[in-house]
Amino acid sequence: MPTISRWTRTASATATIGTVVAVALAAVPYFAARAETALIDLFLFVALAGLWNLLAGFAGLTSFGQQAYLGVGAYALHLYASAGVDPAWGVLLAAVTAALVSLPVSLLVLRLTAGYFAVATWVVAEVLRMLATVSPRVGGNTGVSLPGAGRHPLVLWHAITYWWALGLMIASVIGIGLLMRSRFGLDARAVHAEPLAAAAAGVAVGRVRRVAYLLAALGTGAVGAVLFCHHLYVQPSSIFGPQYSVYMLFMVLIGGIGTIEGPILGALLFFALQQTLAGYGAAYLVVLGAVAMLVTLFAPRGIWGAVSSRWDVSLLPLGYRITAS
């Protein structure tokens, strides 16, 4: 008789190893503080890739403007810190602010689909960038430093930022995984596959897309605030820069869109390439482009998609598995 399951021994081993690795990473500030800076970048890359995959890979919303909420999160943190809020805790308020800003935006952009939606999200990001550029309260085009960070010793501040980045990475992986294993995940994948059929089956397509958009904005706003904590300075042309959307697109498509493992793998590959080739100037971008083209040609579902289909392996399964008993 066939057996239906949603979990495997491989998934149990993955969860166990992941827990051990997370505990070890949490202790890095105590024994390997020099690695904090690079690891913060890696953790934020994983979080951004997972959040963009939530939109494009699961809800079918290809956004070219998620940097809008990076900027909102960063500048919201500046405003809260200027008002006296400890920036170490202001990250939470900045994330909520990004989600609140995304609500009225979603009422406009979610009326569009496909390429129109993608372009609209980029326009929103550009509008917010221009608003920050002409606003003297947030430093205008020259940017601003983070108030209140100096109330913590520098070593402790670096550790706090590191733990925030690690927490965001873990929350994005676990949170999106649990979300996609829920009823909402089934609805989102149905909407992604065929919105009209999903609507005919009773799925609230608009609600699913709006929830995904708001959650992605919430997480991206938190990442923007932590980026501000990391660099202690923010400027409209950098935090609202389209390069962040390019990074997210690259990581998800290279790793494997529509999976939990793919964005993690893509972020690791992107981080490795960045660390290895960043000193070569334009050659770095050429190599990234070449890698993207090769993977698109020979592994359209991404590296993890090719691996999972070839060997029928899933480290973090989302659907049901039928096996013969």
mmCIF file of N, CA and C in Angstrom, residues 128-187:
data_model
loop_
_atom_site.group_PDB
_atom_site.id
_atom_site.type_symbol
_atom_site.label_atom_id
_atom_site.label_comp_id
_atom_site.label_asym_id
_atom_site.label_seq_id
_atom_site.Cartn_x
_atom_site.Cartn_y
_atom_site.Cartn_z
ATOM 1 N N LEU A 128 10.559 56.621 -4.634
ATOM 2 C CA LEU A 128 11.015 56.716 -3.247
ATOM 3 C C LEU A 128 12.450 57.220 -3.176
ATOM 4 N N ARG A 129 13.273 56.816 -4.124
ATOM 5 C CA ARG A 129 14.662 57.316 -4.154
ATOM 6 C C ARG A 129 14.687 58.826 -4.361
ATOM 7 N N MET A 130 13.870 59.310 -5.272
ATOM 8 C CA MET A 130 13.840 60.752 -5.523
ATOM 9 C C MET A 130 13.301 61.516 -4.320
ATOM 10 N N LEU A 131 12.306 60.934 -3.628
ATOM 11 C CA LEU A 131 11.792 61.581 -2.427
ATOM 12 C C LEU A 131 12.865 61.688 -1.355
ATOM 13 N N ALA A 132 13.650 60.626 -1.187
ATOM 14 C CA ALA A 132 14.744 60.676 -0.211
ATOM 15 C C ALA A 132 15.814 61.670 -0.638
ATOM 16 N N THR A 133 16.042 61.780 -1.940
ATOM 17 C CA THR A 133 17.076 62.682 -2.452
ATOM 18 C C THR A 133 16.743 64.147 -2.182
ATOM 19 N N VAL A 134 15.472 64.501 -2.256
ATOM 20 C CA VAL A 134 15.087 65.910 -2.088
ATOM 21 C C VAL A 134 14.630 66.226 -0.662
ATOM 22 N N SER A 135 14.688 65.253 0.234
ATOM 23 C CA SER A 135 14.221 65.466 1.602
ATOM 24 C C SER A 135 15.391 65.808 2.516
ATOM 25 N N PRO A 136 15.494 67.049 3.001
ATOM 26 C CA PRO A 136 16.615 67.406 3.883
ATOM 27 C C PRO A 136 16.566 66.692 5.224
ATOM 28 N N ARG A 137 15.390 66.246 5.644
ATOM 29 C CA ARG A 137 15.285 65.587 6.944
ATOM 30 C C ARG A 137 16.067 64.277 6.981
ATOM 31 N N VAL A 138 16.220 63.636 5.839
ATOM 32 C CA VAL A 138 16.994 62.390 5.786
ATOM 33 C C VAL A 138 18.296 62.583 5.010
ATOM 34 N N GLY A 139 18.783 63.810 5.003
ATOM 35 C CA GLY A 139 20.106 64.057 4.447
ATOM 36 C C GLY A 139 20.170 64.348 2.971
ATOM 37 N N GLY A 140 19.032 64.231 2.272
ATOM 38 C CA GLY A 140 19.055 64.486 0.837
ATOM 39 C C GLY A 140 20.009 63.566 0.103
ATOM 40 N N ASN A 141 20.619 64.078 -0.945
ATOM 41 C CA ASN A 141 21.496 63.257 -1.777
ATOM 42 C C ASN A 141 22.798 62.877 -1.080
ATOM 43 N N THR A 142 23.183 63.624 -0.037
ATOM 44 C CA THR A 142 24.446 63.337 0.646
ATOM 45 C C THR A 142 24.343 62.165 1.616
ATOM 46 N N GLY A 143 23.124 61.795 2.000
ATOM 47 C CA GLY A 143 22.947 60.662 2.891
ATOM 48 C C GLY A 143 23.076 61.047 4.358
ATOM 49 N N VAL A 144 22.925 60.060 5.226
ATOM 50 C CA VAL A 144 22.958 60.301 6.675
ATOM 51 C C VAL A 144 23.694 59.168 7.382
ATOM 52 N N SER A 145 24.212 59.492 8.564
ATOM 53 C CA SER A 145 24.796 58.478 9.438
ATOM 54 C C SER A 145 23.723 57.987 10.399
ATOM 55 N N LEU A 146 23.978 56.882 11.059
ATOM 56 C CA LEU A 146 22.994 56.287 11.963
ATOM 57 C C LEU A 146 23.134 56.887 13.361
ATOM 58 N N PRO A 147 22.146 57.635 13.835
ATOM 59 C CA PRO A 147 22.219 58.175 15.198
ATOM 60 C C PRO A 147 22.061 57.061 16.230
ATOM 61 N N GLY A 148 22.718 57.224 17.353
ATOM 62 C CA GLY A 148 22.503 56.315 18.468
ATOM 63 C C GLY A 148 23.339 55.056 18.470
ATOM 64 N N ALA A 149 24.015 54.755 17.362
ATOM 65 C CA ALA A 149 24.829 53.542 17.356
ATOM 66 C C ALA A 149 25.977 53.641 18.349
ATOM 67 N N GLY A 150 26.439 54.869 18.612
ATOM 68 C CA GLY A 150 27.572 55.066 19.509
ATOM 69 C C GLY A 150 27.257 54.796 20.964
ATOM 70 N N ARG A 151 25.981 54.612 21.312
ATOM 71 C CA ARG A 151 25.664 54.317 22.709
ATOM 72 C C ARG A 151 26.105 52.905 23.099
ATOM 73 N N HIS A 152 26.422 52.084 22.098
ATOM 74 C CA HIS A 152 26.931 50.742 22.351
ATOM 75 C C HIS A 152 28.429 50.694 22.046
ATOM 76 N N PRO A 153 29.224 49.957 22.825
ATOM 77 C CA PRO A 153 30.634 49.761 22.463
ATOM 78 C C PRO A 153 30.732 49.176 21.050
ATOM 79 N N LEU A 154 31.768 49.561 20.314
ATOM 80 C CA LEU A 154 31.876 49.171 18.914
ATOM 81 C C LEU A 154 31.838 47.658 18.733
ATOM 82 N N VAL A 155 32.540 46.929 19.586
ATOM 83 C CA VAL A 155 32.564 45.468 19.471
ATOM 84 C C VAL A 155 31.170 44.887 19.666
ATOM 85 N N LEU A 156 30.444 45.422 20.650
ATOM 86 C CA LEU A 156 29.088 44.941 20.904
ATOM 87 C C LEU A 156 28.166 45.304 19.745
ATOM 88 N N TRP A 157 28.336 46.506 19.180
ATOM 89 C CA TRP A 157 27.489 46.908 18.057
ATOM 90 C C TRP A 157 27.689 45.987 16.864
ATOM 91 N N HIS A 158 28.935 45.628 16.563
ATOM 92 C CA HIS A 158 29.196 44.690 15.471
ATOM 93 C C HIS A 158 28.523 43.350 15.741
ATOM 94 N N ALA A 159 28.577 42.904 16.994
ATOM 95 C CA ALA A 159 27.957 41.623 17.344
ATOM 96 C C ALA A 159 26.439 41.696 17.222
ATOM 97 N N ILE A 160 25.842 42.813 17.662
ATOM 98 C CA ILE A 160 24.388 42.978 17.547
ATOM 99 C C ILE A 160 23.955 42.934 16.086
ATOM 100 N N THR A 161 24.693 43.657 15.247
ATOM 101 C CA THR A 161 24.376 43.656 13.813
ATOM 102 C C THR A 161 24.501 42.261 13.229
ATOM 103 N N TYR A 162 25.539 41.549 13.640
ATOM 104 C CA TYR A 162 25.756 40.179 13.165
ATOM 105 C C TYR A 162 24.586 39.284 13.561
ATOM 106 N N TRP A 163 24.161 39.377 14.808
ATOM 107 C CA TRP A 163 23.054 38.525 15.270
ATOM 108 C C TRP A 163 21.746 38.885 14.582
ATOM 109 N N TRP A 164 21.545 40.164 14.297
ATOM 110 C CA TRP A 164 20.357 40.558 13.537
ATOM 111 C C TRP A 164 20.376 39.914 12.151
ATOM 112 N N ALA A 165 21.538 39.978 11.484
ATOM 113 C CA ALA A 165 21.636 39.399 10.142
ATOM 114 C C ALA A 165 21.422 37.886 10.180
ATOM 115 N N LEU A 166 22.022 37.225 11.159
ATOM 116 C CA LEU A 166 21.847 35.777 11.305
ATOM 117 C C LEU A 166 20.382 35.447 11.581
ATOM 118 N N GLY A 167 19.753 36.226 12.459
ATOM 119 C CA GLY A 167 18.352 35.977 12.774
ATOM 120 C C GLY A 167 17.445 36.165 11.574
ATOM 121 N N LEU A 168 17.724 37.180 10.756
ATOM 122 C CA LEU A 168 16.916 37.393 9.558
ATOM 123 C C LEU A 168 17.060 36.235 8.582
ATOM 124 N N MET A 169 18.285 35.741 8.434
ATOM 125 C CA MET A 169 18.490 34.610 7.534
ATOM 126 C C MET A 169 17.708 33.387 8.019
ATOM 127 N N ILE A 170 17.833 33.070 9.297
ATOM 128 C CA ILE A 170 17.148 31.902 9.845
ATOM 129 C C ILE A 170 15.634 32.079 9.755
ATOM 130 N N ALA A 171 15.161 33.288 10.087
ATOM 131 C CA ALA A 171 13.715 33.542 10.043
ATOM 132 C C ALA A 171 13.177 33.429 8.627
ATOM 133 N N SER A 172 13.949 33.905 7.649
ATOM 134 C CA SER A 172 13.470 33.836 6.265
ATOM 135 C C SER A 172 13.394 32.392 5.782
ATOM 136 N N VAL A 173 14.406 31.592 6.091
ATOM 137 C CA VAL A 173 14.421 30.203 5.635
ATOM 138 C C VAL A 173 13.307 29.399 6.321
ATOM 139 N N ILE A 174 13.262 29.471 7.647
ATOM 140 C CA ILE A 174 12.260 28.692 8.386
ATOM 141 C C ILE A 174 10.857 29.238 8.134
ATOM 142 N N GLY A 175 10.719 30.560 8.194
ATOM 143 C CA GLY A 175 9.402 31.164 8.021
ATOM 144 C C GLY A 175 8.798 30.881 6.664
ATOM 145 N N ILE A 176 9.585 31.048 5.606
ATOM 146 C CA ILE A 176 9.062 30.788 4.256
ATOM 147 C C ILE A 176 8.793 29.299 4.074
ATOM 148 N N GLY A 177 9.659 28.459 4.654
ATOM 149 C CA GLY A 177 9.435 27.022 4.565
ATOM 150 C C GLY A 177 8.118 26.614 5.207
ATOM 151 N N LEU A 178 7.865 27.115 6.429
ATOM 152 C CA LEU A 178 6.608 26.791 7.106
ATOM 153 C C LEU A 178 5.415 27.378 6.367
ATOM 154 N N LEU A 179 5.585 28.579 5.851
ATOM 155 C CA LEU A 179 4.500 29.223 5.114
ATOM 156 C C LEU A 179 4.122 28.421 3.874
ATOM 157 N N MET A 180 5.131 27.921 3.171
ATOM 158 C CA MET A 180 4.866 27.174 1.946
ATOM 159 C C MET A 180 4.330 25.770 2.213
ATOM 160 N N ARG A 181 4.494 25.282 3.433
ATOM 161 C CA ARG A 181 3.924 23.981 3.789
ATOM 162 C C ARG A 181 2.494 24.118 4.323
ATOM 163 N N SER A 182 2.029 25.353 4.450
ATOM 164 C CA SER A 182 0.674 25.599 4.956
ATOM 165 C C SER A 182 -0.323 25.693 3.804
ATOM 166 N N ARG A 183 -1.579 25.932 4.154
ATOM 167 C CA ARG A 183 -2.613 26.123 3.129
ATOM 168 C C ARG A 183 -2.273 27.322 2.235
ATOM 169 N N PHE A 184 -1.699 28.348 2.840
ATOM 170 C CA PHE A 184 -1.319 29.511 2.045
ATOM 171 C C PHE A 184 -0.293 29.130 0.974
ATOM 172 N N GLY A 185 0.641 28.265 1.329
ATOM 173 C CA GLY A 185 1.639 27.829 0.358
ATOM 174 C C GLY A 185 1.020 27.108 -0.822
ATOM 175 N N LEU A 186 0.045 26.255 -0.543
ATOM 176 C CA LEU A 186 -0.654 25.561 -1.629
ATOM 177 C C LEU A 186 -1.384 26.562 -2.528
ATOM 178 N N ASP A 187 -2.027 27.542 -1.890
ATOM 179 C CA ASP A 187 -2.731 28.555 -2.675
ATOM 180 C C ASP A 187 -1.752 29.374 -3.518
#
